[in-house]
Amino acid sequence: MVTARQLAKWNTRVSMVYALGIWTMLGTFSYFQMKKKQENLETGSESVEAQGKTDDLKSEGTRYWGFHMTQTITYKENFVPYSTRIYNFISPYLNRTSDAAPKNDTSEK
């Protein structure tokens, strides 16, 4: 059986691990934010050159800048998504009515 004293020790230990993780995460975040600001200040003169390069990138695709990564999306002409291809392939089979199914004829004769 677990006693109240053992539960209190366990709770204290888990709280310390949680606090260590949170402070580590906050410290890392603030470090990278400060580092990012310093890089922006150092490359201020190069930003004019970078604007010229972004015009070239628009022809390739859209470039998104994240915290630790970059992502380039390239759009292709006449591209059909795979979900649409699958739907177009299956839809003729889904529209068929089986002979065993009762037909609902609502038209008046």
PDB file of C-alpha atoms in Angstrom:
ATOM      1  CA  MET A   1       0.000   0.000   0.000  1.00  0.00           C
ATOM      2  CA  VAL A   2       1.252   3.466  -0.854  1.00  0.00           C
ATOM      3  CA  THR A   3       1.418   5.876   2.036  1.00  0.00           C
ATOM      4  CA  ALA A   4       0.736   9.584   1.942  1.00  0.00           C
ATOM      5  CA  ARG A   5       4.417  10.295   2.589  1.00  0.00           C
ATOM      6  CA  GLN A   6       5.461   8.254  -0.469  1.00  0.00           C
ATOM      7  CA  LEU A   7       2.901  10.094  -2.608  1.00  0.00           C
ATOM      8  CA  ALA A   8       4.247  13.444  -1.421  1.00  0.00           C
ATOM      9  CA  LYS A   9       7.827  12.409  -2.309  1.00  0.00           C
ATOM     10  CA  TRP A  10       6.719  11.206  -5.736  1.00  0.00           C
ATOM     11  CA  ASN A  11       4.781  14.421  -6.336  1.00  0.00           C
ATOM     12  CA  THR A  12       7.809  16.529  -5.367  1.00  0.00           C
ATOM     13  CA  ARG A  13      10.123  14.598  -7.685  1.00  0.00           C
ATOM     14  CA  VAL A  14       7.747  14.823 -10.642  1.00  0.00           C
ATOM     15  CA  SER A  15       7.266  18.551 -10.025  1.00  0.00           C
ATOM     16  CA  MET A  16      11.025  19.099 -10.055  1.00  0.00           C
ATOM     17  CA  VAL A  17      11.422  17.225 -13.352  1.00  0.00           C
ATOM     18  CA  TYR A  18       8.544  19.213 -14.858  1.00  0.00           C
ATOM     19  CA  ALA A  19      10.004  22.530 -13.666  1.00  0.00           C
ATOM     20  CA  LEU A  20      13.426  21.625 -15.074  1.00  0.00           C
ATOM     21  CA  GLY A  21      11.864  20.847 -18.459  1.00  0.00           C
ATOM     22  CA  ILE A  22       9.859  24.074 -18.562  1.00  0.00           C
ATOM     23  CA  TRP A  23      12.832  26.270 -17.622  1.00  0.00           C
ATOM     24  CA  THR A  24      15.001  24.484 -20.178  1.00  0.00           C
ATOM     25  CA  MET A  25      12.419  25.072 -22.881  1.00  0.00           C
ATOM     26  CA  LEU A  26      12.001  28.759 -21.976  1.00  0.00           C
ATOM     27  CA  GLY A  27      15.764  29.283 -21.824  1.00  0.00           C
ATOM     28  CA  THR A  28      16.292  27.659 -25.214  1.00  0.00           C
ATOM     29  CA  PHE A  29      13.489  29.701 -26.758  1.00  0.00           C
ATOM     30  CA  SER A  30      14.861  32.993 -25.435  1.00  0.00           C
ATOM     31  CA  TYR A  31      18.407  32.059 -26.523  1.00  0.00           C
ATOM     32  CA  PHE A  32      17.319  31.400 -30.108  1.00  0.00           C
ATOM     33  CA  GLN A  33      15.198  34.570 -30.187  1.00  0.00           C
ATOM     34  CA  MET A  34      18.185  36.658 -29.108  1.00  0.00           C
ATOM     35  CA  LYS A  35      20.428  34.864 -31.605  1.00  0.00           C
ATOM     36  CA  LYS A  36      17.880  35.497 -34.372  1.00  0.00           C
ATOM     37  CA  LYS A  37      17.745  39.231 -33.532  1.00  0.00           C
ATOM     38  CA  GLN A  38      21.547  39.471 -33.616  1.00  0.00           C
ATOM     39  CA  GLU A  39      21.664  37.775 -37.015  1.00  0.00           C
ATOM     40  CA  ASN A  40      19.048  40.196 -38.348  1.00  0.00           C
ATOM     41  CA  LEU A  41      21.067  43.189 -37.130  1.00  0.00           C
ATOM     42  CA  GLU A  42      24.262  41.850 -38.701  1.00  0.00           C
ATOM     43  CA  THR A  43      22.621  41.124 -42.074  1.00  0.00           C
ATOM     44  CA  GLY A  44      20.735  44.425 -42.320  1.00  0.00           C
ATOM     45  CA  SER A  45      22.810  45.599 -45.287  1.00  0.00           C
ATOM     46  CA  GLU A  46      22.325  42.283 -47.057  1.00  0.00           C
ATOM     47  CA  SER A  47      18.540  42.525 -46.890  1.00  0.00           C
ATOM     48  CA  VAL A  48      18.465  44.647 -50.051  1.00  0.00           C
ATOM     49  CA  GLU A  49      20.287  41.882 -51.927  1.00  0.00           C
ATOM     50  CA  ALA A  50      17.960  39.274 -50.439  1.00  0.00           C
ATOM     51  CA  GLN A  51      14.922  41.147 -51.763  1.00  0.00           C
ATOM     52  CA  GLY A  52      16.286  40.783 -55.283  1.00  0.00           C
ATOM     53  CA  LYS A  53      16.719  37.064 -54.707  1.00  0.00           C
ATOM     54  CA  THR A  54      13.134  36.630 -53.512  1.00  0.00           C
ATOM     55  CA  ASP A  55      11.850  37.820 -56.886  1.00  0.00           C
ATOM     56  CA  ASP A  56      13.690  34.893 -58.457  1.00  0.00           C
ATOM     57  CA  LEU A  57      12.179  32.517 -55.911  1.00  0.00           C
ATOM     58  CA  LYS A  58       8.629  33.484 -56.823  1.00  0.00           C
ATOM     59  CA  SER A  59       9.069  31.833 -60.182  1.00  0.00           C
ATOM     60  CA  GLU A  60      10.173  28.599 -58.460  1.00  0.00           C
ATOM     61  CA  GLY A  61       7.474  28.568 -55.806  1.00  0.00           C
ATOM     62  CA  THR A  62       6.586  30.047 -52.467  1.00  0.00           C
ATOM     63  CA  ARG A  63       9.167  29.958 -49.707  1.00  0.00           C
ATOM     64  CA  TYR A  64       8.092  30.028 -46.064  1.00  0.00           C
ATOM     65  CA  TRP A  65      10.603  30.663 -43.293  1.00  0.00           C
ATOM     66  CA  GLY A  66      10.047  28.902 -39.971  1.00  0.00           C
ATOM     67  CA  PHE A  67      11.835  28.886 -36.655  1.00  0.00           C
ATOM     68  CA  HIS A  68      14.366  26.200 -37.576  1.00  0.00           C
ATOM     69  CA  MET A  69      13.488  25.321 -41.156  1.00  0.00           C
ATOM     70  CA  THR A  70      12.583  26.584 -44.571  1.00  0.00           C
ATOM     71  CA  GLN A  71       9.964  25.119 -46.847  1.00  0.00           C
ATOM     72  CA  THR A  72       9.617  25.633 -50.575  1.00  0.00           C
ATOM     73  CA  ILE A  73       6.323  24.871 -52.266  1.00  0.00           C
ATOM     74  CA  THR A  74       6.474  24.398 -56.022  1.00  0.00           C
ATOM     75  CA  TYR A  75       3.248  24.552 -57.990  1.00  0.00           C
ATOM     76  CA  LYS A  76       3.011  22.407 -61.123  1.00  0.00           C
ATOM     77  CA  GLU A  77       0.772  23.159 -64.077  1.00  0.00           C
ATOM     78  CA  ASN A  78      -2.248  20.892 -64.564  1.00  0.00           C
ATOM     79  CA  PHE A  79      -1.547  19.017 -61.333  1.00  0.00           C
ATOM     80  CA  VAL A  80      -4.440  16.962 -60.015  1.00  0.00           C
ATOM     81  CA  PRO A  81      -4.264  15.988 -56.320  1.00  0.00           C
ATOM     82  CA  TYR A  82      -4.187  12.287 -55.537  1.00  0.00           C
ATOM     83  CA  SER A  83      -7.435  12.460 -53.583  1.00  0.00           C
ATOM     84  CA  THR A  84      -9.208  13.840 -56.679  1.00  0.00           C
ATOM     85  CA  ARG A  85      -7.661  11.150 -58.873  1.00  0.00           C
ATOM     86  CA  ILE A  86      -8.865   8.414 -56.526  1.00  0.00           C
ATOM     87  CA  TYR A  87     -12.336   9.951 -56.300  1.00  0.00           C
ATOM     88  CA  ASN A  88     -12.619  10.207 -60.094  1.00  0.00           C
ATOM     89  CA  PHE A  89     -11.528   6.574 -60.409  1.00  0.00           C
ATOM     90  CA  ILE A  90     -14.031   5.272 -57.824  1.00  0.00           C
ATOM     91  CA  SER A  91     -17.011   7.546 -58.527  1.00  0.00           C
ATOM     92  CA  PRO A  92     -18.320   5.638 -61.592  1.00  0.00           C
ATOM     93  CA  TYR A  93     -18.567   2.502 -59.460  1.00  0.00           C
ATOM     94  CA  LEU A  94     -20.299   4.358 -56.631  1.00  0.00           C
ATOM     95  CA  ASN A  95     -22.989   5.818 -58.908  1.00  0.00           C
ATOM     96  CA  ARG A  96     -24.153   2.408 -60.142  1.00  0.00           C
ATOM     97  CA  THR A  97     -27.321   1.057 -58.588  1.00  0.00           C
ATOM     98  CA  SER A  98     -27.480  -2.634 -57.927  1.00  0.00           C
ATOM     99  CA  ASP A  99     -30.305  -4.743 -59.383  1.00  0.00           C
ATOM    100  CA  ALA A 100     -31.209  -6.096 -55.955  1.00  0.00           C
ATOM    101  CA  ALA A 101     -31.811  -2.652 -54.504  1.00  0.00           C
ATOM    102  CA  PRO A 102     -35.411  -1.438 -54.600  1.00  0.00           C
ATOM    103  CA  LYS A 103     -35.990   1.381 -57.057  1.00  0.00           C
ATOM    104  CA  ASN A 104     -37.774   4.434 -55.737  1.00  0.00           C
ATOM    105  CA  ASP A 105     -39.841   5.834 -58.567  1.00  0.00           C
ATOM    106  CA  THR A 106     -41.395   9.056 -57.345  1.00  0.00           C
ATOM    107  CA  SER A 107     -42.578  10.295 -60.740  1.00  0.00           C
ATOM    108  CA  GLU A 108     -46.331  10.283 -61.311  1.00  0.00           C
ATOM    109  CA  LYS A 109     -47.716   8.458 -64.331  1.00  0.00           C
TER     110      LYS A 109
END
